[in-house]
């Protein structure tokens, strides 16, 4: 019975944490509830970096009812002085009797909360709904443990796997509902990446356009030979995130300087046959506390990320239409040999959603989301 109650209240904490997903970086999203005599007396979640943590908000919401209550929190309470004081101290001072933790904090700087609370005589239970709590913060956990961002590949394609016609025409493969969903995803990730081919063909803005003030991701371009045109619409975008270009080590210095004087961050990394070395790109993004990366194309970039085993998650938007042309642009050109179906790459934690059209001439789309790793970070 206690286990069932713990899971019930932890699920409420998880629900609260989701309210701020994509808004708390570089901090994780965290939810918390305070329970007394079987009833929730306080709720809270971490809203943004630098603001009070979930536990503090829940304690404030509970007021005097916090004394003797049980705290349910999705992530182990922090035990260090950062932008805010340690949550462990506030928990002790509030007189909380028991703490239930979804998952331990993987950050060695902030961890140790469980041991501190136990040393102050507070009973602590951990590992309740742990898998669901870990799902909340996959980008944060990967970044803390590897120093690299969590990589999401988004592809809009037809049922026969094409992303554009033989002439390169791709507007629009999917419907406006799908495109709005992509803008919302952009507002939740730290960076959006495309190759120079996409820039030259489409001049994409790479912004989150949601009809209101949106959080804008860093815009990343892979351009090994630094062909990025100064007159590109991508550069002249207003209210977009910073523009970063990753190029090879032997590019023209004057061209690099010209772009830098326009506010572009140009980073030189090692070259390889298929372009710049993606491992170095991810390492540099991680050094700047970018925890999540959305890869949006084109097909050569998709192939490189898949072939180097760098993809963590995919969002595949399938439009219910067929191009039927062998010369049309494939979503993911062949990137591995596969002789038996048992060797095919599988997706895990699958989520399927019908994206209904808003306009009469639009098709119905199907969004398939899944992770490429069976185990969570």
PDB file of N, CA and C in Angstrom, residues 1-16 33 35 38-40 43 72 100 128-129 132:
ATOM      1  N   UNK A   1       0.819  -1.210   0.000  1.00  0.00           N
ATOM      2  CA  UNK A   1       0.000   0.000   0.000  1.00  0.00           C
ATOM      3  C   UNK A   1       0.851   1.258   0.000  1.00  0.00           C
ATOM      4  N   UNK A   2       1.930   1.245   0.818  1.00  0.00           N
ATOM      5  CA  UNK A   2       2.822   2.411   0.865  1.00  0.00           C
ATOM      6  C   UNK A   2       3.466   2.640  -0.488  1.00  0.00           C
ATOM      7  N   UNK A   3       3.873   1.528  -1.135  1.00  0.00           N
ATOM      8  CA  UNK A   3       4.493   1.626  -2.452  1.00  0.00           C
ATOM      9  C   UNK A   3       3.516   2.237  -3.456  1.00  0.00           C
ATOM     10  N   UNK A   4       2.253   1.795  -3.409  1.00  0.00           N
ATOM     11  CA  UNK A   4       1.240   2.330  -4.332  1.00  0.00           C
ATOM     12  C   UNK A   4       1.041   3.824  -4.106  1.00  0.00           C
ATOM     13  N   UNK A   5       0.984   4.242  -2.839  1.00  0.00           N
ATOM     14  CA  UNK A   5       0.794   5.661  -2.522  1.00  0.00           C
ATOM     15  C   UNK A   5       2.001   6.476  -2.977  1.00  0.00           C
ATOM     16  N   UNK A   6       3.197   5.915  -2.757  1.00  0.00           N
ATOM     17  CA  UNK A   6       4.416   6.625  -3.184  1.00  0.00           C
ATOM     18  C   UNK A   6       4.414   6.847  -4.688  1.00  0.00           C
ATOM     19  N   UNK A   7       4.012   5.830  -5.443  1.00  0.00           N
ATOM     20  CA  UNK A   7       3.976   5.965  -6.901  1.00  0.00           C
ATOM     21  C   UNK A   7       2.924   6.976  -7.332  1.00  0.00           C
ATOM     22  N   UNK A   8       1.783   6.984  -6.658  1.00  0.00           N
ATOM     23  CA  UNK A   8       0.706   7.914  -6.991  1.00  0.00           C
ATOM     24  C   UNK A   8       1.163   9.363  -6.837  1.00  0.00           C
ATOM     25  N   UNK A   9       1.794   9.663  -5.704  1.00  0.00           N
ATOM     26  CA  UNK A   9       2.228  11.042  -5.454  1.00  0.00           C
ATOM     27  C   UNK A   9       3.441  11.415  -6.292  1.00  0.00           C
ATOM     28  N   UNK A  10       4.300  10.431  -6.599  1.00  0.00           N
ATOM     29  CA  UNK A  10       5.448  10.726  -7.459  1.00  0.00           C
ATOM     30  C   UNK A  10       4.978  11.056  -8.871  1.00  0.00           C
ATOM     31  N   UNK A  11       3.933  10.397  -9.331  1.00  0.00           N
ATOM     32  CA  UNK A  11       3.400  10.699 -10.666  1.00  0.00           C
ATOM     33  C   UNK A  11       2.866  12.123 -10.733  1.00  0.00           C
ATOM     34  N   UNK A  12       2.334  12.624  -9.622  1.00  0.00           N
ATOM     35  CA  UNK A  12       1.887  14.017  -9.593  1.00  0.00           C
ATOM     36  C   UNK A  12       3.097  14.958  -9.663  1.00  0.00           C
ATOM     37  N   UNK A  13       4.179  14.589  -8.989  1.00  0.00           N
ATOM     38  CA  UNK A  13       5.406  15.394  -9.064  1.00  0.00           C
ATOM     39  C   UNK A  13       5.965  15.399 -10.490  1.00  0.00           C
ATOM     40  N   UNK A  14       5.877  14.257 -11.158  1.00  0.00           N
ATOM     41  CA  UNK A  14       6.333  14.171 -12.550  1.00  0.00           C
ATOM     42  C   UNK A  14       5.482  15.068 -13.445  1.00  0.00           C
ATOM     43  N   UNK A  15       4.178  15.054 -13.220  1.00  0.00           N
ATOM     44  CA  UNK A  15       3.280  15.904 -14.008  1.00  0.00           C
ATOM     45  C   UNK A  15       3.654  17.375 -13.856  1.00  0.00           C
ATOM     46  N   UNK A  16       3.984  17.782 -12.638  1.00  0.00           N
ATOM     47  CA  UNK A  16       4.381  19.162 -12.389  1.00  0.00           C
ATOM     48  C   UNK A  16       5.699  19.491 -13.086  1.00  0.00           C
ATOM     49  N   UNK A  33       5.885  17.455  -4.539  1.00  0.00           N
ATOM     50  CA  UNK A  33       4.627  17.620  -3.800  1.00  0.00           C
ATOM     51  C   UNK A  33       4.873  17.266  -2.338  1.00  0.00           C
ATOM     52  N   UNK A  35       2.936  15.884   1.092  1.00  0.00           N
ATOM     53  CA  UNK A  35       1.749  15.109   1.449  1.00  0.00           C
ATOM     54  C   UNK A  35       1.668  14.937   2.967  1.00  0.00           C
ATOM     55  N   UNK A  38      -2.209  11.705   3.934  1.00  0.00           N
ATOM     56  CA  UNK A  38      -2.738  11.191   2.683  1.00  0.00           C
ATOM     57  C   UNK A  38      -3.230  12.224   1.700  1.00  0.00           C
ATOM     58  N   UNK A  39      -3.047  13.511   1.993  1.00  0.00           N
ATOM     59  CA  UNK A  39      -3.505  14.575   1.109  1.00  0.00           C
ATOM     60  C   UNK A  39      -2.347  15.503   0.721  1.00  0.00           C
ATOM     61  N   UNK A  40      -2.388  15.989  -0.509  1.00  0.00           N
ATOM     62  CA  UNK A  40      -1.362  16.914  -0.977  1.00  0.00           C
ATOM     63  C   UNK A  40      -1.608  18.282  -0.349  1.00  0.00           C
ATOM     64  N   UNK A  43       2.466  22.016  -3.604  1.00  0.00           N
ATOM     65  CA  UNK A  43       2.968  21.632  -4.932  1.00  0.00           C
ATOM     66  C   UNK A  43       4.004  22.649  -5.392  1.00  0.00           C
ATOM     67  N   UNK A  72       7.690  14.456  -1.860  1.00  0.00           N
ATOM     68  CA  UNK A  72       7.943  13.648  -3.052  1.00  0.00           C
ATOM     69  C   UNK A  72       8.600  14.549  -4.084  1.00  0.00           C
ATOM     70  N   UNK A 100      10.808  11.249  -0.371  1.00  0.00           N
ATOM     71  CA  UNK A 100      10.769  10.190  -1.385  1.00  0.00           C
ATOM     72  C   UNK A 100      11.341  10.762  -2.680  1.00  0.00           C
ATOM     73  N   UNK A 128      11.630   5.590  -6.657  1.00  0.00           N
ATOM     74  CA  UNK A 128      10.208   5.477  -6.955  1.00  0.00           C
ATOM     75  C   UNK A 128       9.920   6.095  -8.329  1.00  0.00           C
ATOM     76  N   UNK A 129       9.319   5.314  -9.226  1.00  0.00           N
ATOM     77  CA  UNK A 129       9.059   5.751 -10.611  1.00  0.00           C
ATOM     78  C   UNK A 129      10.346   6.261 -11.265  1.00  0.00           C
ATOM     79  N   UNK A 132      10.538   6.750 -15.189  1.00  0.00           N
ATOM     80  CA  UNK A 132       9.791   7.918 -15.662  1.00  0.00           C
ATOM     81  C   UNK A 132      10.503   9.217 -15.292  1.00  0.00           C
TER      82      UNK A 132
END
